[in-house]
Amino acid sequence: MRALRVVMLLVAGVTAASAQSLPSTLHVQGVGEPVAVDVAVHRGYPAYPAWTLRSLGARVDQTPDGSVVIFGTDTLRFVAGSPFFHAGDRAWQLASAPYRERGLFYLPHQLFAEWLPRAYPDQLSYDRGRLRLAGLPTADTAASPSVEPDSPVLGTPARATPLVVIDPG
C-alpha cells in the first residue's frame, strides 16, 4: 500500500511538472499579424485550433471527417479521432488525436511544438510557446532598421528519421 502511494505521488509530480512547462498560450509569428491562442484541453491534452496555421501562410480547410492543411505544395490530411495523419503520401502518428469541438477542428500541441519544426527545420522554429517562420525579426531585432523580414514559404518536409511507437495498451 505504501509503494502505491509513492507511485501515485511520483506520477502526480511528473504530471504537475509537465503541466507547468506547457505555455498557456501559443504565439504564432508568420505572415501578417502575429496570433496568440490559448491552449485548449477539451480532451485532457493540449491542442490549438487548426486555423492557427493560417498565420504561417497555410490554407486550412475543414472536411466532413477532419481538416486539410496546405503549406505551399505540401498537403497534410487530418481525421478527427485518429492520431495518424498524412503529409503527402507518407503517414505520421501523433501521441494525441485531432478532434472537433464546438465547430472548430483542434490539432494537438505536439504538431506545433515538435512535428512542424522537425519537418520544416529551415522554415519554422518553436521555443517556449512561440512558433515562428524563419527570416522574421525577433523582439530583439524588430527595432533595428537594418533587419528586413524575408517572405518565407514552407517547402517540402525534411526527411525525418523513422519513429516507431509501441502502445502497451
Short mmCIF file of N, CA and C in Angstrom, two decimals:
data_model
loop_
_atom_site.label_atom_id
_atom_site.label_comp_id
_atom_site.label_asym_id
_atom_site.label_seq_id
_atom_site.Cartn_x
_atom_site.Cartn_y
_atom_site.Cartn_z
N MET A 1 0.82 -1.18 0.00
CA MET A 1 0.00 0.00 0.00
C MET A 1 0.88 1.26 0.00
N ARG A 2 1.95 1.21 0.78
CA ARG A 2 2.86 2.35 0.83
C ARG A 2 3.52 2.59 -0.52
N ALA A 3 3.88 1.50 -1.21
CA ALA A 3 4.50 1.63 -2.53
C ALA A 3 3.52 2.27 -3.51
N LEU A 4 2.24 1.93 -3.41
CA LEU A 4 1.24 2.52 -4.28
C LEU A 4 1.15 4.03 -4.07
N ARG A 5 1.21 4.46 -2.81
CA ARG A 5 1.17 5.91 -2.52
C ARG A 5 2.39 6.62 -3.09
N VAL A 6 3.54 5.98 -2.99
CA VAL A 6 4.76 6.58 -3.53
C VAL A 6 4.65 6.73 -5.04
N VAL A 7 4.15 5.70 -5.72
CA VAL A 7 3.99 5.75 -7.17
C VAL A 7 3.00 6.84 -7.55
N MET A 8 1.89 6.94 -6.81
CA MET A 8 0.89 7.96 -7.11
C MET A 8 1.47 9.37 -6.93
N LEU A 9 2.28 9.56 -5.91
CA LEU A 9 2.90 10.87 -5.69
C LEU A 9 3.90 11.19 -6.80
N LEU A 10 4.66 10.19 -7.24
CA LEU A 10 5.61 10.41 -8.32
C LEU A 10 4.89 10.77 -9.61
N VAL A 11 3.81 10.05 -9.93
CA VAL A 11 3.03 10.35 -11.13
C VAL A 11 2.44 11.74 -11.05
N ALA A 12 1.91 12.11 -9.91
CA ALA A 12 1.34 13.45 -9.72
C ALA A 12 2.41 14.51 -9.88
N GLY A 13 3.60 14.26 -9.38
CA GLY A 13 4.70 15.22 -9.51
C GLY A 13 5.14 15.39 -10.94
N VAL A 14 5.23 14.28 -11.70
CA VAL A 14 5.62 14.34 -13.10
C VAL A 14 4.55 15.07 -13.90
N THR A 15 3.27 14.77 -13.62
CA THR A 15 2.18 15.42 -14.33
C THR A 15 2.18 16.91 -14.05
N ALA A 16 2.38 17.30 -12.81
CA ALA A 16 2.41 18.72 -12.46
C ALA A 16 3.59 19.42 -13.11
N ALA A 17 4.73 18.76 -13.15
CA ALA A 17 5.92 19.37 -13.77
C ALA A 17 5.71 19.57 -15.26
N SER A 18 5.12 18.57 -15.94
CA SER A 18 4.91 18.73 -17.37
C SER A 18 3.83 19.76 -17.66
N ALA A 19 2.83 19.88 -16.79
CA ALA A 19 1.80 20.89 -16.98
C ALA A 19 2.38 22.29 -16.82
N GLN A 20 3.35 22.43 -15.91
CA GLN A 20 3.96 23.73 -15.70
C GLN A 20 4.83 24.13 -16.89
N SER A 21 5.41 23.18 -17.60
CA SER A 21 6.29 23.51 -18.72
C SER A 21 5.51 23.87 -19.98
N LEU A 22 4.22 23.58 -20.05
CA LEU A 22 3.40 23.89 -21.20
C LEU A 22 2.91 25.33 -21.10
N PRO A 23 3.24 26.15 -22.08
CA PRO A 23 2.75 27.53 -22.05
C PRO A 23 1.23 27.56 -22.15
N SER A 24 0.60 28.53 -21.51
CA SER A 24 -0.86 28.63 -21.55
C SER A 24 -1.35 29.23 -22.87
N THR A 25 -0.43 29.84 -23.62
CA THR A 25 -0.78 30.48 -24.89
C THR A 25 0.26 30.13 -25.95
N LEU A 26 -0.20 29.85 -27.16
CA LEU A 26 0.70 29.64 -28.29
C LEU A 26 0.75 30.95 -29.08
N HIS A 27 1.95 31.46 -29.30
CA HIS A 27 2.15 32.67 -30.09
C HIS A 27 2.71 32.24 -31.44
N VAL A 28 2.04 32.65 -32.52
CA VAL A 28 2.47 32.27 -33.86
C VAL A 28 2.83 33.55 -34.61
N GLN A 29 4.07 33.60 -35.08
CA GLN A 29 4.53 34.75 -35.85
C GLN A 29 4.89 34.26 -37.24
N GLY A 30 4.13 34.73 -38.20
CA GLY A 30 4.37 34.30 -39.58
C GLY A 30 4.04 35.41 -40.52
N VAL A 31 3.14 35.15 -41.46
CA VAL A 31 2.71 36.17 -42.39
C VAL A 31 1.57 36.97 -41.75
N GLY A 32 1.55 38.26 -41.97
CA GLY A 32 0.51 39.08 -41.38
C GLY A 32 0.75 39.33 -39.90
N GLU A 33 -0.33 39.62 -39.20
CA GLU A 33 -0.25 39.93 -37.77
C GLU A 33 0.04 38.67 -36.95
N PRO A 34 0.86 38.79 -35.90
CA PRO A 34 1.07 37.65 -35.01
C PRO A 34 -0.25 37.24 -34.35
N VAL A 35 -0.37 35.96 -34.04
CA VAL A 35 -1.58 35.42 -33.44
C VAL A 35 -1.22 34.76 -32.11
N ALA A 36 -2.09 34.93 -31.13
CA ALA A 36 -1.92 34.25 -29.83
C ALA A 36 -3.22 33.50 -29.53
N VAL A 37 -3.11 32.20 -29.28
CA VAL A 37 -4.28 31.39 -28.95
C VAL A 37 -4.02 30.64 -27.64
N ASP A 38 -5.07 30.59 -26.82
CA ASP A 38 -4.96 29.87 -25.55
C ASP A 38 -4.99 28.37 -25.82
N VAL A 39 -4.29 27.64 -24.98
CA VAL A 39 -4.29 26.18 -25.09
C VAL A 39 -5.68 25.66 -24.72
N ALA A 40 -6.16 24.68 -25.48
CA ALA A 40 -7.43 24.02 -25.19
C ALA A 40 -7.13 22.63 -24.65
N VAL A 41 -7.88 22.21 -23.67
CA VAL A 41 -7.69 20.87 -23.10
C VAL A 41 -9.02 20.13 -22.99
N HIS A 42 -9.84 20.23 -24.04
CA HIS A 42 -11.15 19.58 -24.04
C HIS A 42 -11.06 18.08 -23.82
N ARG A 43 -10.01 17.47 -24.33
CA ARG A 43 -9.87 16.01 -24.27
C ARG A 43 -8.79 15.56 -23.29
N GLY A 44 -8.28 16.50 -22.49
CA GLY A 44 -7.27 16.14 -21.49
C GLY A 44 -5.84 16.30 -21.96
N TYR A 45 -5.64 16.79 -23.17
CA TYR A 45 -4.30 17.06 -23.67
C TYR A 45 -4.34 18.39 -24.41
N PRO A 46 -3.19 19.07 -24.49
CA PRO A 46 -3.18 20.41 -25.10
C PRO A 46 -3.37 20.36 -26.60
N ALA A 47 -4.16 21.32 -27.10
CA ALA A 47 -4.42 21.43 -28.53
C ALA A 47 -4.75 22.88 -28.88
N TYR A 48 -4.67 23.19 -30.19
CA TYR A 48 -4.95 24.53 -30.68
C TYR A 48 -5.82 24.42 -31.92
N PRO A 49 -6.64 25.43 -32.21
CA PRO A 49 -7.46 25.39 -33.43
C PRO A 49 -6.58 25.29 -34.67
N ALA A 50 -7.04 24.50 -35.63
CA ALA A 50 -6.27 24.32 -36.87
C ALA A 50 -6.10 25.64 -37.62
N TRP A 51 -7.06 26.55 -37.51
CA TRP A 51 -6.95 27.83 -38.22
C TRP A 51 -5.72 28.62 -37.80
N THR A 52 -5.13 28.29 -36.66
CA THR A 52 -3.91 28.97 -36.20
C THR A 52 -2.80 28.88 -37.26
N LEU A 53 -2.81 27.79 -38.03
CA LEU A 53 -1.77 27.58 -39.05
C LEU A 53 -1.86 28.57 -40.21
N ARG A 54 -3.00 29.26 -40.33
CA ARG A 54 -3.13 30.28 -41.38
C ARG A 54 -2.12 31.40 -41.15
N SER A 55 -1.72 31.60 -39.91
CA SER A 55 -0.74 32.64 -39.60
C SER A 55 0.63 32.32 -40.19
N LEU A 56 0.84 31.06 -40.56
CA LEU A 56 2.10 30.64 -41.18
C LEU A 56 1.99 30.62 -42.70
N GLY A 57 0.86 31.11 -43.22
CA GLY A 57 0.66 31.13 -44.67
C GLY A 57 -0.01 29.88 -45.19
N ALA A 58 -0.51 29.03 -44.30
CA ALA A 58 -1.15 27.79 -44.71
C ALA A 58 -2.62 28.03 -45.08
N ARG A 59 -3.11 27.19 -45.94
CA ARG A 59 -4.55 27.16 -46.22
C ARG A 59 -5.12 26.04 -45.37
N VAL A 60 -6.17 26.33 -44.62
CA VAL A 60 -6.78 25.34 -43.73
C VAL A 60 -8.24 25.18 -44.12
N ASP A 61 -8.62 23.97 -44.52
CA ASP A 61 -10.00 23.68 -44.92
C ASP A 61 -10.55 22.56 -44.05
N GLN A 62 -11.78 22.74 -43.58
CA GLN A 62 -12.43 21.66 -42.84
C GLN A 62 -13.08 20.71 -43.84
N THR A 63 -13.03 19.43 -43.51
CA THR A 63 -13.67 18.40 -44.31
C THR A 63 -14.70 17.73 -43.42
N PRO A 64 -15.58 16.91 -43.97
CA PRO A 64 -16.58 16.26 -43.12
C PRO A 64 -15.98 15.43 -41.99
N ASP A 65 -14.79 14.84 -42.23
CA ASP A 65 -14.19 13.98 -41.21
C ASP A 65 -12.96 14.57 -40.54
N GLY A 66 -12.55 15.79 -40.91
CA GLY A 66 -11.35 16.35 -40.31
C GLY A 66 -10.96 17.68 -40.90
N SER A 67 -9.69 17.76 -41.34
CA SER A 67 -9.17 19.01 -41.87
C SER A 67 -8.02 18.73 -42.84
N VAL A 68 -7.88 19.61 -43.82
CA VAL A 68 -6.78 19.56 -44.76
C VAL A 68 -6.01 20.87 -44.62
N VAL A 69 -4.68 20.75 -44.45
CA VAL A 69 -3.82 21.92 -44.30
C VAL A 69 -2.84 21.90 -45.47
N ILE A 70 -2.76 23.01 -46.18
CA ILE A 70 -1.86 23.09 -47.33
C ILE A 70 -0.80 24.15 -47.06
N PHE A 71 0.48 23.71 -47.02
CA PHE A 71 1.64 24.58 -46.88
C PHE A 71 2.34 24.60 -48.24
N GLY A 72 2.24 25.67 -48.95
CA GLY A 72 2.88 25.71 -50.26
C GLY A 72 2.38 24.57 -51.12
N THR A 73 3.25 23.62 -51.45
CA THR A 73 2.86 22.46 -52.26
C THR A 73 2.60 21.21 -51.42
N ASP A 74 2.72 21.32 -50.10
CA ASP A 74 2.54 20.16 -49.22
C ASP A 74 1.12 20.13 -48.65
N THR A 75 0.54 18.93 -48.63
CA THR A 75 -0.81 18.75 -48.11
C THR A 75 -0.77 17.82 -46.91
N LEU A 76 -1.33 18.28 -45.79
CA LEU A 76 -1.44 17.48 -44.58
C LEU A 76 -2.93 17.19 -44.37
N ARG A 77 -3.26 15.90 -44.17
CA ARG A 77 -4.66 15.49 -44.01
C ARG A 77 -4.85 14.88 -42.62
N PHE A 78 -5.81 15.45 -41.88
CA PHE A 78 -6.10 15.01 -40.53
C PHE A 78 -7.54 14.50 -40.45
N VAL A 79 -7.74 13.44 -39.66
CA VAL A 79 -9.07 12.89 -39.43
C VAL A 79 -9.36 12.99 -37.93
N ALA A 80 -10.52 13.53 -37.60
CA ALA A 80 -10.89 13.67 -36.20
C ALA A 80 -10.91 12.30 -35.52
N GLY A 81 -10.28 12.22 -34.37
CA GLY A 81 -10.27 10.98 -33.59
C GLY A 81 -9.13 10.04 -33.92
N SER A 82 -8.34 10.34 -34.94
CA SER A 82 -7.23 9.48 -35.32
C SER A 82 -5.90 10.18 -35.06
N PRO A 83 -4.97 9.53 -34.35
CA PRO A 83 -3.66 10.15 -34.14
C PRO A 83 -2.77 10.10 -35.38
N PHE A 84 -3.23 9.40 -36.42
CA PHE A 84 -2.47 9.30 -37.66
C PHE A 84 -2.88 10.41 -38.62
N PHE A 85 -1.92 10.95 -39.36
CA PHE A 85 -2.23 11.92 -40.39
C PHE A 85 -1.29 11.68 -41.56
N HIS A 86 -1.63 12.25 -42.70
CA HIS A 86 -0.82 12.10 -43.90
C HIS A 86 -0.22 13.43 -44.29
N ALA A 87 1.05 13.41 -44.60
CA ALA A 87 1.75 14.54 -45.19
C ALA A 87 2.21 14.04 -46.55
N GLY A 88 1.53 14.48 -47.58
CA GLY A 88 1.80 13.92 -48.91
C GLY A 88 1.34 12.48 -48.94
N ASP A 89 2.23 11.59 -49.36
CA ASP A 89 1.88 10.17 -49.41
C ASP A 89 2.42 9.39 -48.21
N ARG A 90 2.90 10.10 -47.21
CA ARG A 90 3.50 9.46 -46.04
C ARG A 90 2.61 9.61 -44.80
N ALA A 91 2.46 8.54 -44.02
CA ALA A 91 1.66 8.57 -42.80
C ALA A 91 2.54 8.87 -41.60
N TRP A 92 2.00 9.66 -40.67
CA TRP A 92 2.70 10.03 -39.44
C TRP A 92 1.75 9.79 -38.27
N GLN A 93 2.32 9.67 -37.07
CA GLN A 93 1.49 9.47 -35.89
C GLN A 93 1.83 10.50 -34.83
N LEU A 94 0.79 11.03 -34.21
CA LEU A 94 0.92 11.93 -33.07
C LEU A 94 0.53 11.16 -31.81
N ALA A 95 0.94 11.65 -30.67
CA ALA A 95 0.60 10.99 -29.40
C ALA A 95 -0.88 11.14 -29.08
N SER A 96 -1.49 12.24 -29.52
CA SER A 96 -2.91 12.51 -29.27
C SER A 96 -3.60 12.80 -30.59
N ALA A 97 -4.89 12.55 -30.62
CA ALA A 97 -5.64 12.70 -31.87
C ALA A 97 -6.22 14.11 -32.02
N PRO A 98 -6.26 14.61 -33.25
CA PRO A 98 -7.00 15.85 -33.51
C PRO A 98 -8.49 15.59 -33.24
N TYR A 99 -9.25 16.65 -33.01
CA TYR A 99 -10.67 16.49 -32.71
C TYR A 99 -11.44 17.74 -33.08
N ARG A 100 -12.76 17.59 -33.15
CA ARG A 100 -13.64 18.71 -33.43
C ARG A 100 -14.43 19.02 -32.15
N GLU A 101 -14.46 20.30 -31.80
CA GLU A 101 -15.18 20.74 -30.60
C GLU A 101 -15.86 22.07 -30.92
N ARG A 102 -17.18 22.11 -30.73
CA ARG A 102 -17.97 23.33 -30.97
C ARG A 102 -17.70 23.94 -32.35
N GLY A 103 -17.64 23.09 -33.34
CA GLY A 103 -17.47 23.55 -34.71
C GLY A 103 -16.05 23.87 -35.13
N LEU A 104 -15.09 23.79 -34.21
CA LEU A 104 -13.69 24.05 -34.55
C LEU A 104 -12.91 22.74 -34.56
N PHE A 105 -11.93 22.66 -35.44
CA PHE A 105 -11.07 21.49 -35.51
C PHE A 105 -9.77 21.81 -34.77
N TYR A 106 -9.39 20.96 -33.82
CA TYR A 106 -8.21 21.19 -32.98
C TYR A 106 -7.11 20.19 -33.33
N LEU A 107 -5.87 20.70 -33.35
CA LEU A 107 -4.69 19.88 -33.59
C LEU A 107 -3.86 19.84 -32.31
N PRO A 108 -3.29 18.68 -31.97
CA PRO A 108 -2.52 18.55 -30.72
C PRO A 108 -1.28 19.45 -30.69
N HIS A 109 -0.93 19.86 -29.49
CA HIS A 109 0.24 20.69 -29.23
C HIS A 109 1.50 20.10 -29.88
N GLN A 110 1.62 18.78 -29.86
CA GLN A 110 2.80 18.10 -30.40
C GLN A 110 3.04 18.48 -31.87
N LEU A 111 1.98 18.68 -32.65
CA LEU A 111 2.15 19.04 -34.05
C LEU A 111 2.86 20.40 -34.16
N PHE A 112 2.45 21.36 -33.34
CA PHE A 112 3.01 22.71 -33.37
C PHE A 112 4.42 22.77 -32.79
N ALA A 113 4.62 22.06 -31.68
CA ALA A 113 5.89 22.16 -30.95
C ALA A 113 6.98 21.21 -31.45
N GLU A 114 6.59 20.09 -32.04
CA GLU A 114 7.58 19.09 -32.44
C GLU A 114 7.55 18.78 -33.94
N TRP A 115 6.40 18.34 -34.46
CA TRP A 115 6.38 17.84 -35.83
C TRP A 115 6.68 18.92 -36.85
N LEU A 116 5.99 20.04 -36.80
CA LEU A 116 6.21 21.09 -37.79
C LEU A 116 7.65 21.60 -37.80
N PRO A 117 8.23 21.93 -36.62
CA PRO A 117 9.64 22.38 -36.65
C PRO A 117 10.62 21.31 -37.14
N ARG A 118 10.33 20.03 -36.90
CA ARG A 118 11.21 18.97 -37.40
C ARG A 118 11.02 18.75 -38.89
N ALA A 119 9.78 18.86 -39.35
CA ALA A 119 9.50 18.64 -40.77
C ALA A 119 9.99 19.79 -41.63
N TYR A 120 10.01 20.99 -41.06
CA TYR A 120 10.42 22.19 -41.79
C TYR A 120 11.48 22.94 -40.99
N PRO A 121 12.64 22.34 -40.74
CA PRO A 121 13.63 22.97 -39.86
C PRO A 121 14.21 24.27 -40.39
N ASP A 122 14.23 24.45 -41.70
CA ASP A 122 14.75 25.69 -42.27
C ASP A 122 13.71 26.80 -42.32
N GLN A 123 12.44 26.44 -42.15
CA GLN A 123 11.37 27.43 -42.24
C GLN A 123 10.70 27.77 -40.92
N LEU A 124 10.70 26.83 -39.96
CA LEU A 124 9.96 27.04 -38.71
C LEU A 124 10.83 26.76 -37.49
N SER A 125 10.52 27.47 -36.42
CA SER A 125 11.16 27.17 -35.14
C SER A 125 10.12 27.31 -34.04
N TYR A 126 10.28 26.51 -32.99
CA TYR A 126 9.39 26.57 -31.83
C TYR A 126 10.26 26.68 -30.59
N ASP A 127 9.90 27.63 -29.73
CA ASP A 127 10.63 27.80 -28.48
C ASP A 127 9.69 28.39 -27.44
N ARG A 128 9.47 27.66 -26.38
CA ARG A 128 8.69 28.10 -25.23
C ARG A 128 7.38 28.79 -25.61
N GLY A 129 6.57 28.12 -26.40
CA GLY A 129 5.26 28.65 -26.73
C GLY A 129 5.23 29.60 -27.91
N ARG A 130 6.34 29.71 -28.64
CA ARG A 130 6.40 30.61 -29.80
C ARG A 130 6.79 29.82 -31.05
N LEU A 131 5.90 29.83 -32.03
CA LEU A 131 6.15 29.18 -33.32
C LEU A 131 6.36 30.30 -34.33
N ARG A 132 7.52 30.28 -35.00
CA ARG A 132 7.91 31.37 -35.90
C ARG A 132 8.38 30.86 -37.25
N LEU A 133 8.05 31.65 -38.27
CA LEU A 133 8.65 31.42 -39.58
C LEU A 133 10.06 31.96 -39.55
N ALA A 134 10.98 31.31 -40.24
CA ALA A 134 12.36 31.78 -40.31
C ALA A 134 12.42 33.08 -41.10
N GLY A 135 13.42 33.90 -40.78
CA GLY A 135 13.62 35.13 -41.52
C GLY A 135 12.85 36.31 -40.99
N LEU A 136 12.01 36.07 -39.97
CA LEU A 136 11.27 37.18 -39.37
C LEU A 136 12.10 37.79 -38.25
N PRO A 137 11.96 39.09 -38.01
CA PRO A 137 12.72 39.70 -36.92
C PRO A 137 12.22 39.20 -35.57
N THR A 138 13.14 39.03 -34.64
CA THR A 138 12.77 38.67 -33.27
C THR A 138 12.48 39.95 -32.51
N ALA A 139 12.04 39.83 -31.29
CA ALA A 139 11.76 41.01 -30.47
C ALA A 139 13.04 41.84 -30.31
N ASP A 140 14.20 41.18 -30.28
CA ASP A 140 15.47 41.89 -30.11
C ASP A 140 15.85 42.68 -31.36
N THR A 141 15.49 42.17 -32.54
CA THR A 141 15.91 42.82 -33.77
C THR A 141 14.80 43.60 -34.45
N ALA A 142 13.58 43.54 -33.91
CA ALA A 142 12.45 44.20 -34.56
C ALA A 142 12.65 45.71 -34.65
N ALA A 143 13.31 46.30 -33.69
CA ALA A 143 13.51 47.74 -33.69
C ALA A 143 14.66 48.16 -34.60
N SER A 144 15.45 47.21 -35.04
CA SER A 144 16.61 47.52 -35.88
C SER A 144 16.19 47.75 -37.31
N PRO A 145 16.45 48.93 -37.90
CA PRO A 145 16.03 49.19 -39.27
C PRO A 145 16.80 48.38 -40.31
N SER A 146 17.92 47.77 -39.93
CA SER A 146 18.72 47.02 -40.89
C SER A 146 18.16 45.62 -41.13
N VAL A 147 17.20 45.17 -40.33
CA VAL A 147 16.64 43.83 -40.48
C VAL A 147 15.37 43.91 -41.30
N GLU A 148 15.35 43.20 -42.43
CA GLU A 148 14.17 43.14 -43.26
C GLU A 148 13.69 41.70 -43.32
N PRO A 149 12.43 41.46 -42.95
CA PRO A 149 11.94 40.08 -42.97
C PRO A 149 11.83 39.55 -44.39
N ASP A 150 12.18 38.28 -44.55
CA ASP A 150 12.01 37.62 -45.83
C ASP A 150 10.55 37.26 -46.00
N SER A 151 10.19 36.73 -47.12
CA SER A 151 8.85 36.22 -47.33
C SER A 151 8.94 34.71 -47.39
N PRO A 152 9.09 34.05 -46.23
CA PRO A 152 9.31 32.60 -46.26
C PRO A 152 8.06 31.83 -46.71
N VAL A 153 8.30 30.77 -47.42
CA VAL A 153 7.24 29.87 -47.83
C VAL A 153 7.67 28.48 -47.42
N LEU A 154 6.77 27.79 -46.77
CA LEU A 154 7.10 26.44 -46.34
C LEU A 154 7.28 25.54 -47.53
N GLY A 155 8.32 24.73 -47.48
CA GLY A 155 8.62 23.83 -48.59
C GLY A 155 8.41 22.39 -48.20
N THR A 156 9.10 21.53 -48.86
CA THR A 156 8.98 20.10 -48.62
C THR A 156 9.54 19.72 -47.26
N PRO A 157 8.82 18.87 -46.50
CA PRO A 157 9.33 18.47 -45.20
C PRO A 157 10.70 17.80 -45.30
N ALA A 158 11.53 18.05 -44.30
CA ALA A 158 12.84 17.41 -44.25
C ALA A 158 12.64 15.91 -44.05
N ARG A 159 13.56 15.15 -44.55
CA ARG A 159 13.49 13.70 -44.38
C ARG A 159 13.75 13.40 -42.91
N ALA A 160 12.77 12.82 -42.25
CA ALA A 160 12.88 12.55 -40.83
C ALA A 160 13.30 11.11 -40.58
N THR A 161 13.91 10.89 -39.43
CA THR A 161 14.26 9.55 -39.01
C THR A 161 12.96 8.81 -38.67
N PRO A 162 12.80 7.58 -39.12
CA PRO A 162 11.58 6.84 -38.80
C PRO A 162 11.36 6.75 -37.29
N LEU A 163 10.12 6.88 -36.88
CA LEU A 163 9.75 6.81 -35.48
C LEU A 163 8.84 5.63 -35.27
N VAL A 164 9.20 4.75 -34.36
CA VAL A 164 8.38 3.59 -34.05
C VAL A 164 7.72 3.84 -32.70
N VAL A 165 6.40 3.75 -32.66
CA VAL A 165 5.65 3.96 -31.43
C VAL A 165 5.06 2.63 -31.01
N ILE A 166 5.36 2.21 -29.80
CA ILE A 166 4.82 0.95 -29.27
C ILE A 166 3.82 1.30 -28.19
N ASP A 167 2.58 0.92 -28.43
CA ASP A 167 1.50 1.21 -27.49
C ASP A 167 1.28 -0.03 -26.61
N PRO A 168 1.60 0.05 -25.32
CA PRO A 168 1.46 -1.12 -24.45
C PRO A 168 0.02 -1.47 -24.15
N GLY A 169 -0.92 -0.57 -24.48
CA GLY A 169 -2.33 -0.78 -24.15
C GLY A 169 -2.96 -1.64 -25.15
#
